[in-house]
mmCIF file with all atom_site columns, C-alpha atoms in Angstrom:
data_model
loop_
_atom_site.group_PDB
_atom_site.id
_atom_site.type_symbol
_atom_site.label_atom_id
_atom_site.label_alt_id
_atom_site.label_comp_id
_atom_site.label_asym_id
_atom_site.label_entity_id
_atom_site.label_seq_id
_atom_site.pdbx_PDB_ins_code
_atom_site.Cartn_x
_atom_site.Cartn_y
_atom_site.Cartn_z
_atom_site.occupancy
_atom_site.B_iso_or_equiv
_atom_site.pdbx_formal_charge
_atom_site.auth_seq_id
_atom_site.auth_comp_id
_atom_site.auth_asym_id
_atom_site.auth_atom_id
_atom_site.pdbx_PDB_model_num
ATOM 1   C CA . MET A 1 1   ? 13.188  16.560  -59.957 1.00 48.00 ? 290 MET A CA 1
ATOM 2   C CA . LYS A 1 2   ? 11.424  17.013  -56.079 1.00 51.00 ? 291 LYS A CA 1
ATOM 3   C CA . THR A 1 3   ? 9.522   13.728  -54.501 1.00 53.00 ? 292 THR A CA 1
ATOM 4   C CA . SER A 1 4   ? 6.003   13.945  -53.399 1.00 51.00 ? 293 SER A CA 1
ATOM 5   C CA . ASN A 1 5   ? 6.913   14.373  -49.997 1.00 54.00 ? 294 ASN A CA 1
ATOM 6   C CA . SER A 1 6   ? 8.390   17.830  -50.422 1.00 53.00 ? 295 SER A CA 1
ATOM 7   C CA . THR A 1 7   ? 4.857   19.020  -52.388 1.00 55.00 ? 296 THR A CA 1
ATOM 8   C CA . PRO A 1 8   ? 2.767   21.553  -51.308 1.00 55.00 ? 297 PRO A CA 1
ATOM 9   C CA . ASN A 1 9   ? -0.019  19.935  -50.579 1.00 55.00 ? 298 ASN A CA 1
ATOM 10  C CA . HIS A 1 10  ? 1.711   16.723  -48.042 1.00 54.00 ? 299 HIS A CA 1
ATOM 11  C CA . ARG A 1 11  ? 3.277   20.135  -45.821 1.00 55.00 ? 300 ARG A CA 1
ATOM 12  C CA . ARG A 1 12  ? -0.835  21.623  -45.636 1.00 55.00 ? 301 ARG A CA 1
ATOM 13  C CA . ARG A 1 13  ? -1.723  18.586  -44.282 1.00 56.00 ? 302 ARG A CA 1
ATOM 14  C CA . LYS A 1 14  ? 1.259   17.993  -41.720 1.00 59.00 ? 303 LYS A CA 1
ATOM 15  C CA . GLN A 1 15  ? 0.318   22.134  -40.664 1.00 62.00 ? 304 GLN A CA 1
ATOM 16  C CA . LYS A 1 16  ? -3.536  21.961  -37.993 1.00 62.00 ? 305 LYS A CA 1
ATOM 17  C CA . PRO A 1 17  ? -4.913  25.430  -38.629 1.00 75.00 ? 306 PRO A CA 1
ATOM 18  C CA . ARG A 1 18  ? -3.979  27.908  -37.058 1.00 82.00 ? 307 ARG A CA 1
ATOM 19  C CA . SER A 1 19  ? -7.928  28.169  -35.853 1.00 84.00 ? 308 SER A CA 1
ATOM 20  C CA . SER A 1 20  ? -7.213  25.445  -34.075 1.00 84.00 ? 309 SER A CA 1
ATOM 21  C CA . LYS A 1 21  ? -3.863  26.334  -32.800 1.00 88.00 ? 310 LYS A CA 1
ATOM 22  C CA . ALA A 1 22  ? -5.557  29.223  -31.418 1.00 88.00 ? 311 ALA A CA 1
ATOM 23  C CA . ALA A 1 23  ? -7.742  27.180  -29.327 1.00 89.00 ? 312 ALA A CA 1
ATOM 24  C CA . LYS A 1 24  ? -5.777  25.134  -27.926 1.00 90.00 ? 313 LYS A CA 1
ATOM 25  C CA . VAL A 1 25  ? -4.065  28.404  -26.444 1.00 90.00 ? 314 VAL A CA 1
ATOM 26  C CA . ALA A 1 26  ? -6.898  29.861  -25.606 1.00 91.00 ? 315 ALA A CA 1
ATOM 27  C CA . THR A 1 27  ? -8.332  27.626  -23.940 1.00 91.00 ? 316 THR A CA 1
ATOM 28  C CA . ALA A 1 28  ? -5.077  26.834  -21.589 1.00 91.00 ? 317 ALA A CA 1
ATOM 29  C CA . VAL A 1 29  ? -4.978  29.695  -21.185 1.00 93.00 ? 318 VAL A CA 1
ATOM 30  C CA . THR A 1 30  ? -8.075  29.629  -19.703 1.00 94.00 ? 319 THR A CA 1
ATOM 31  C CA . ALA A 1 31  ? -8.064  26.680  -17.328 1.00 93.00 ? 320 ALA A CA 1
ATOM 32  C CA . GLY A 1 32  ? -4.160  27.858  -16.489 1.00 93.00 ? 321 GLY A CA 1
ATOM 33  C CA . GLY A 1 33  ? -5.391  31.460  -15.273 1.00 93.00 ? 322 GLY A CA 1
ATOM 34  C CA . SER A 1 34  ? -8.400  30.421  -13.424 1.00 94.00 ? 323 SER A CA 1
ATOM 35  C CA . LEU A 1 35  ? -6.888  27.833  -11.974 1.00 93.00 ? 324 LEU A CA 1
ATOM 36  C CA . LEU A 1 36  ? -4.125  29.818  -9.709  1.00 95.00 ? 325 LEU A CA 1
ATOM 37  C CA . ILE A 1 37  ? -7.130  32.140  -9.394  1.00 96.00 ? 326 ILE A CA 1
ATOM 38  C CA . LEU A 1 38  ? -8.587  29.311  -8.343  1.00 95.00 ? 327 LEU A CA 1
ATOM 39  C CA . SER A 1 39  ? -5.201  28.996  -5.648  1.00 96.00 ? 328 SER A CA 1
ATOM 40  C CA . ALA A 1 40  ? -4.921  32.120  -4.610  1.00 95.00 ? 329 ALA A CA 1
ATOM 41  C CA . LEU A 1 41  ? -7.901  32.596  -3.698  1.00 96.00 ? 330 LEU A CA 1
ATOM 42  C CA . ILE A 1 42  ? -7.736  29.409  -0.891  1.00 96.00 ? 331 ILE A CA 1
ATOM 43  C CA . LEU A 1 43  ? -4.195  31.049  -0.343  1.00 96.00 ? 332 LEU A CA 1
ATOM 44  C CA . ALA A 1 44  ? -6.253  34.120  1.268   1.00 96.00 ? 333 ALA A CA 1
ATOM 45  C CA . GLY A 1 45  ? -8.731  31.228  2.663   1.00 95.00 ? 334 GLY A CA 1
ATOM 46  C CA . THR A 1 46  ? -6.433  29.819  4.777   1.00 96.00 ? 335 THR A CA 1
ATOM 47  C CA . VAL A 1 47  ? -3.901  32.066  5.995   1.00 95.00 ? 336 VAL A CA 1
ATOM 48  C CA . ILE A 1 48  ? -6.950  34.443  6.813   1.00 97.00 ? 337 ILE A CA 1
ATOM 49  C CA . GLY A 1 49  ? -8.870  31.493  8.463   1.00 94.00 ? 338 GLY A CA 1
ATOM 50  C CA . LEU A 1 50  ? -5.028  30.338  10.383  1.00 93.00 ? 339 LEU A CA 1
ATOM 51  C CA . THR A 1 51  ? -5.024  33.773  11.159  1.00 95.00 ? 340 THR A CA 1
ATOM 52  C CA . ILE A 1 52  ? -7.993  34.185  12.873  1.00 94.00 ? 341 ILE A CA 1
ATOM 53  C CA . VAL A 1 53  ? -7.937  31.010  14.224  1.00 92.00 ? 342 VAL A CA 1
ATOM 54  C CA . THR A 1 54  ? -4.611  30.645  15.559  1.00 92.00 ? 343 THR A CA 1
ATOM 55  C CA . PRO A 1 55  ? -5.074  33.066  18.756  1.00 92.00 ? 344 PRO A CA 1
ATOM 56  C CA . LEU A 1 56  ? -8.246  30.030  19.331  1.00 89.00 ? 345 LEU A CA 1
ATOM 57  C CA . PHE A 1 57  ? -5.948  27.045  19.659  1.00 87.00 ? 346 PHE A CA 1
ATOM 58  C CA . VAL A 1 58  ? -3.984  29.754  22.361  1.00 90.00 ? 347 VAL A CA 1
ATOM 59  C CA . LEU A 1 59  ? -6.325  29.511  24.623  1.00 91.00 ? 348 LEU A CA 1
ATOM 60  C CA . PHE A 1 60  ? -7.699  26.163  23.834  1.00 90.00 ? 349 PHE A CA 1
ATOM 61  C CA . SER A 1 61  ? -4.644  24.555  23.491  1.00 89.00 ? 350 SER A CA 1
ATOM 62  C CA . PRO A 1 62  ? -4.162  22.776  27.436  1.00 91.00 ? 351 PRO A CA 1
ATOM 63  C CA . VAL A 1 63  ? -7.098  21.625  26.354  1.00 91.00 ? 352 VAL A CA 1
ATOM 64  C CA . LEU A 1 64  ? -7.607  20.499  22.873  1.00 89.00 ? 353 LEU A CA 1
ATOM 65  C CA . VAL A 1 65  ? -4.362  18.539  23.028  1.00 90.00 ? 354 VAL A CA 1
ATOM 66  C CA . PRO A 1 66  ? -4.834  16.521  25.730  1.00 93.00 ? 355 PRO A CA 1
ATOM 67  C CA . ALA A 1 67  ? -7.876  15.278  24.434  1.00 94.00 ? 356 ALA A CA 1
ATOM 68  C CA . LEU A 1 68  ? -6.646  14.570  21.134  1.00 94.00 ? 357 LEU A CA 1
ATOM 69  C CA . ILE A 1 69  ? -4.018  12.771  21.946  1.00 95.00 ? 358 ILE A CA 1
ATOM 70  C CA . ALA A 1 70  ? -7.534  10.523  23.868  1.00 96.00 ? 359 ALA A CA 1
ATOM 71  C CA . LEU A 1 71  ? -8.851  10.598  20.761  1.00 96.00 ? 360 LEU A CA 1
ATOM 72  C CA . MET A 1 72  ? -5.715  9.125   19.086  1.00 97.00 ? 361 MET A CA 1
ATOM 73  C CA . LEU A 1 73  ? -4.585  6.772   21.202  1.00 97.00 ? 362 LEU A CA 1
ATOM 74  C CA . LEU A 1 74  ? -8.362  5.760   21.233  1.00 96.00 ? 363 LEU A CA 1
ATOM 75  C CA . GLY A 1 75  ? -8.293  5.092   17.627  1.00 96.00 ? 364 GLY A CA 1
ATOM 76  C CA . LEU A 1 76  ? -5.119  3.014   17.372  1.00 96.00 ? 365 LEU A CA 1
ATOM 77  C CA . GLY A 1 77  ? -6.770  1.156   20.583  1.00 96.00 ? 366 GLY A CA 1
ATOM 78  C CA . PHE A 1 78  ? -10.314 0.137   18.034  1.00 96.00 ? 367 PHE A CA 1
ATOM 79  C CA . THR A 1 79  ? -8.388  0.035   14.958  1.00 97.00 ? 368 THR A CA 1
ATOM 80  C CA . ALA A 1 80  ? -5.074  -2.339  17.117  1.00 97.00 ? 369 ALA A CA 1
ATOM 81  C CA . SER A 1 81  ? -8.547  -4.300  17.953  1.00 97.00 ? 370 SER A CA 1
ATOM 82  C CA . GLY A 1 82  ? -9.872  -4.436  15.245  1.00 96.00 ? 371 GLY A CA 1
ATOM 83  C CA . GLY A 1 83  ? -6.472  -6.418  13.244  1.00 96.00 ? 372 GLY A CA 1
ATOM 84  C CA . PHE A 1 84  ? -5.802  -8.664  16.310  1.00 97.00 ? 373 PHE A CA 1
ATOM 85  C CA . GLY A 1 85  ? -10.062 -9.588  16.148  1.00 96.00 ? 374 GLY A CA 1
ATOM 86  C CA . VAL A 1 86  ? -9.613  -10.007 12.123  1.00 96.00 ? 375 VAL A CA 1
ATOM 87  C CA . ALA A 1 87  ? -6.463  -12.183 11.934  1.00 96.00 ? 376 ALA A CA 1
ATOM 88  C CA . ALA A 1 88  ? -7.362  -14.284 15.012  1.00 96.00 ? 377 ALA A CA 1
ATOM 89  C CA . VAL A 1 89  ? -10.611 -15.171 12.934  1.00 96.00 ? 378 VAL A CA 1
ATOM 90  C CA . THR A 1 90  ? -8.350  -15.645 9.785   1.00 95.00 ? 379 THR A CA 1
ATOM 91  C CA . ALA A 1 91  ? -6.067  -18.324 11.945  1.00 95.00 ? 380 ALA A CA 1
ATOM 92  C CA . ILE A 1 92  ? -8.769  -19.902 13.519  1.00 96.00 ? 381 ILE A CA 1
ATOM 93  C CA . THR A 1 93  ? -11.115 -20.772 9.559   1.00 95.00 ? 382 THR A CA 1
ATOM 94  C CA . TRP A 1 94  ? -7.220  -21.947 8.505   1.00 92.00 ? 383 TRP A CA 1
ATOM 95  C CA . ILE A 1 95  ? -7.118  -23.650 10.886  1.00 93.00 ? 384 ILE A CA 1
ATOM 96  C CA . TYR A 1 96  ? -10.614 -25.152 10.300  1.00 93.00 ? 385 TYR A CA 1
ATOM 97  C CA . ARG A 1 97  ? -9.763  -26.252 6.930   1.00 92.00 ? 386 ARG A CA 1
ATOM 98  C CA . TYR A 1 98  ? -6.176  -27.793 7.804   1.00 89.00 ? 387 TYR A CA 1
ATOM 99  C CA . VAL A 1 99  ? -7.834  -30.072 10.102  1.00 90.00 ? 388 VAL A CA 1
ATOM 100 C CA . THR A 1 100 ? -11.015 -30.255 7.701   1.00 91.00 ? 389 THR A CA 1
ATOM 101 C CA . GLY A 1 101 ? -8.554  -31.459 4.880   1.00 87.00 ? 390 GLY A CA 1
ATOM 102 C CA . GLN A 1 102 ? -9.636  -28.519 2.763   1.00 90.00 ? 391 GLN A CA 1
ATOM 103 C CA . HIS A 1 103 ? -6.292  -27.692 2.706   1.00 86.00 ? 392 HIS A CA 1
ATOM 104 C CA . PRO A 1 104 ? -5.847  -24.244 2.492   1.00 89.00 ? 393 PRO A CA 1
ATOM 105 C CA . ALA A 1 105 ? -3.030  -22.415 0.953   1.00 90.00 ? 394 ALA A CA 1
ATOM 106 C CA . GLY A 1 106 ? 0.546   -23.007 2.979   1.00 87.00 ? 395 GLY A CA 1
ATOM 107 C CA . SER A 1 107 ? -0.762  -26.027 3.948   1.00 87.00 ? 396 SER A CA 1
ATOM 108 C CA . ASP A 1 108 ? 2.638   -27.391 1.832   1.00 88.00 ? 397 ASP A CA 1
ATOM 109 C CA . GLN A 1 109 ? 4.870   -25.561 3.793   1.00 91.00 ? 398 GLN A CA 1
ATOM 110 C CA . LEU A 1 110 ? 3.293   -27.504 7.530   1.00 86.00 ? 399 LEU A CA 1
ATOM 111 C CA . GLN A 1 111 ? 3.425   -30.046 6.384   1.00 87.00 ? 400 GLN A CA 1
ATOM 112 C CA . THR A 1 112 ? 6.737   -30.243 4.736   1.00 92.00 ? 401 THR A CA 1
ATOM 113 C CA . ALA A 1 113 ? 8.126   -28.005 8.276   1.00 92.00 ? 402 ALA A CA 1
ATOM 114 C CA . ARG A 1 114 ? 6.765   -31.365 10.051  1.00 89.00 ? 403 ARG A CA 1
ATOM 115 C CA . HIS A 1 115 ? 8.695   -33.735 7.975   1.00 92.00 ? 404 HIS A CA 1
ATOM 116 C CA . LYS A 1 116 ? 11.736  -31.983 8.568   1.00 94.00 ? 405 LYS A CA 1
ATOM 117 C CA . LEU A 1 117 ? 11.044  -32.352 12.036  1.00 94.00 ? 406 LEU A CA 1
ATOM 118 C CA . THR A 1 118 ? 10.250  -35.048 12.677  1.00 94.00 ? 407 THR A CA 1
ATOM 119 C CA . ASN A 1 119 ? 13.700  -36.393 10.484  1.00 94.00 ? 408 ASN A CA 1
ATOM 120 C CA . LYS A 1 120 ? 15.657  -34.816 12.604  1.00 94.00 ? 409 LYS A CA 1
ATOM 121 C CA . ALA A 1 121 ? 13.922  -35.496 16.016  1.00 93.00 ? 410 ALA A CA 1
ATOM 122 C CA . ARG A 1 122 ? 14.974  -39.576 14.851  1.00 94.00 ? 411 ARG A CA 1
ATOM 123 C CA . ASP A 1 123 ? 18.366  -38.686 14.504  1.00 92.00 ? 412 ASP A CA 1
ATOM 124 C CA . ILE A 1 124 ? 18.873  -36.568 17.201  1.00 93.00 ? 413 ILE A CA 1
ATOM 125 C CA . LYS A 1 125 ? 16.845  -40.354 19.545  1.00 91.00 ? 414 LYS A CA 1
ATOM 126 C CA . ASP A 1 126 ? 19.542  -42.786 17.215  1.00 90.00 ? 415 ASP A CA 1
ATOM 127 C CA . TYR A 1 127 ? 22.938  -40.327 17.315  1.00 91.00 ? 416 TYR A CA 1
ATOM 128 C CA . ALA A 1 128 ? 21.508  -40.001 20.998  1.00 90.00 ? 417 ALA A CA 1
ATOM 129 C CA . GLN A 1 129 ? 20.786  -44.072 21.756  1.00 88.00 ? 418 GLN A CA 1
ATOM 130 C CA . GLN A 1 130 ? 24.116  -44.734 19.746  1.00 88.00 ? 419 GLN A CA 1
ATOM 131 C CA . ASN A 1 131 ? 26.743  -42.302 22.274  1.00 86.00 ? 420 ASN A CA 1
ATOM 132 C CA . VAL A 1 132 ? 24.231  -43.588 25.051  1.00 79.00 ? 421 VAL A CA 1
ATOM 133 C CA . THR A 1 133 ? 24.376  -47.373 24.615  1.00 72.00 ? 422 THR A CA 1
ATOM 134 C CA . GLY A 1 134 ? 27.857  -47.310 23.820  1.00 63.00 ? 423 GLY A CA 1
ATOM 135 C CA . GLY A 1 135 ? 29.448  -44.677 26.158  1.00 57.00 ? 424 GLY A CA 1
ATOM 136 C CA . GLN A 1 136 ? 27.757  -46.736 29.282  1.00 59.00 ? 425 GLN A CA 1
ATOM 137 C CA . GLY A 1 137 ? 29.350  -50.403 27.825  1.00 52.00 ? 426 GLY A CA 1
ATOM 138 C CA . SER A 1 138 ? 32.781  -49.369 28.089  1.00 51.00 ? 427 SER A CA 1
#
């Protein structure tokens, strides 16, 4: 006796129509071919452009290389100064919020470190007083 899964109607539902598969293949081939042709044209244009421009680069390289280095250093300087400016404004804002009691992010860690340093300084002071006083009395 056959199960319901092996009926011809069930097999037809699992299989997609051939026209749908053919449309997908035609679309994929068309899109892939178009992109392949486009990439070949771009490669050819790049090679032709480099062939034409390379002699100009060689002729003007004594001028272009120092100019590019200067422009890169200039850009790096502006970027660094902007970054340092942002860092300074952020630090000043954090300090202002901390001083005014707004408890910015990280202020609890600062309080913990302050308490640890205070306790350690007190311990060192007590140790020094005991050893200095004990050493002078002998």
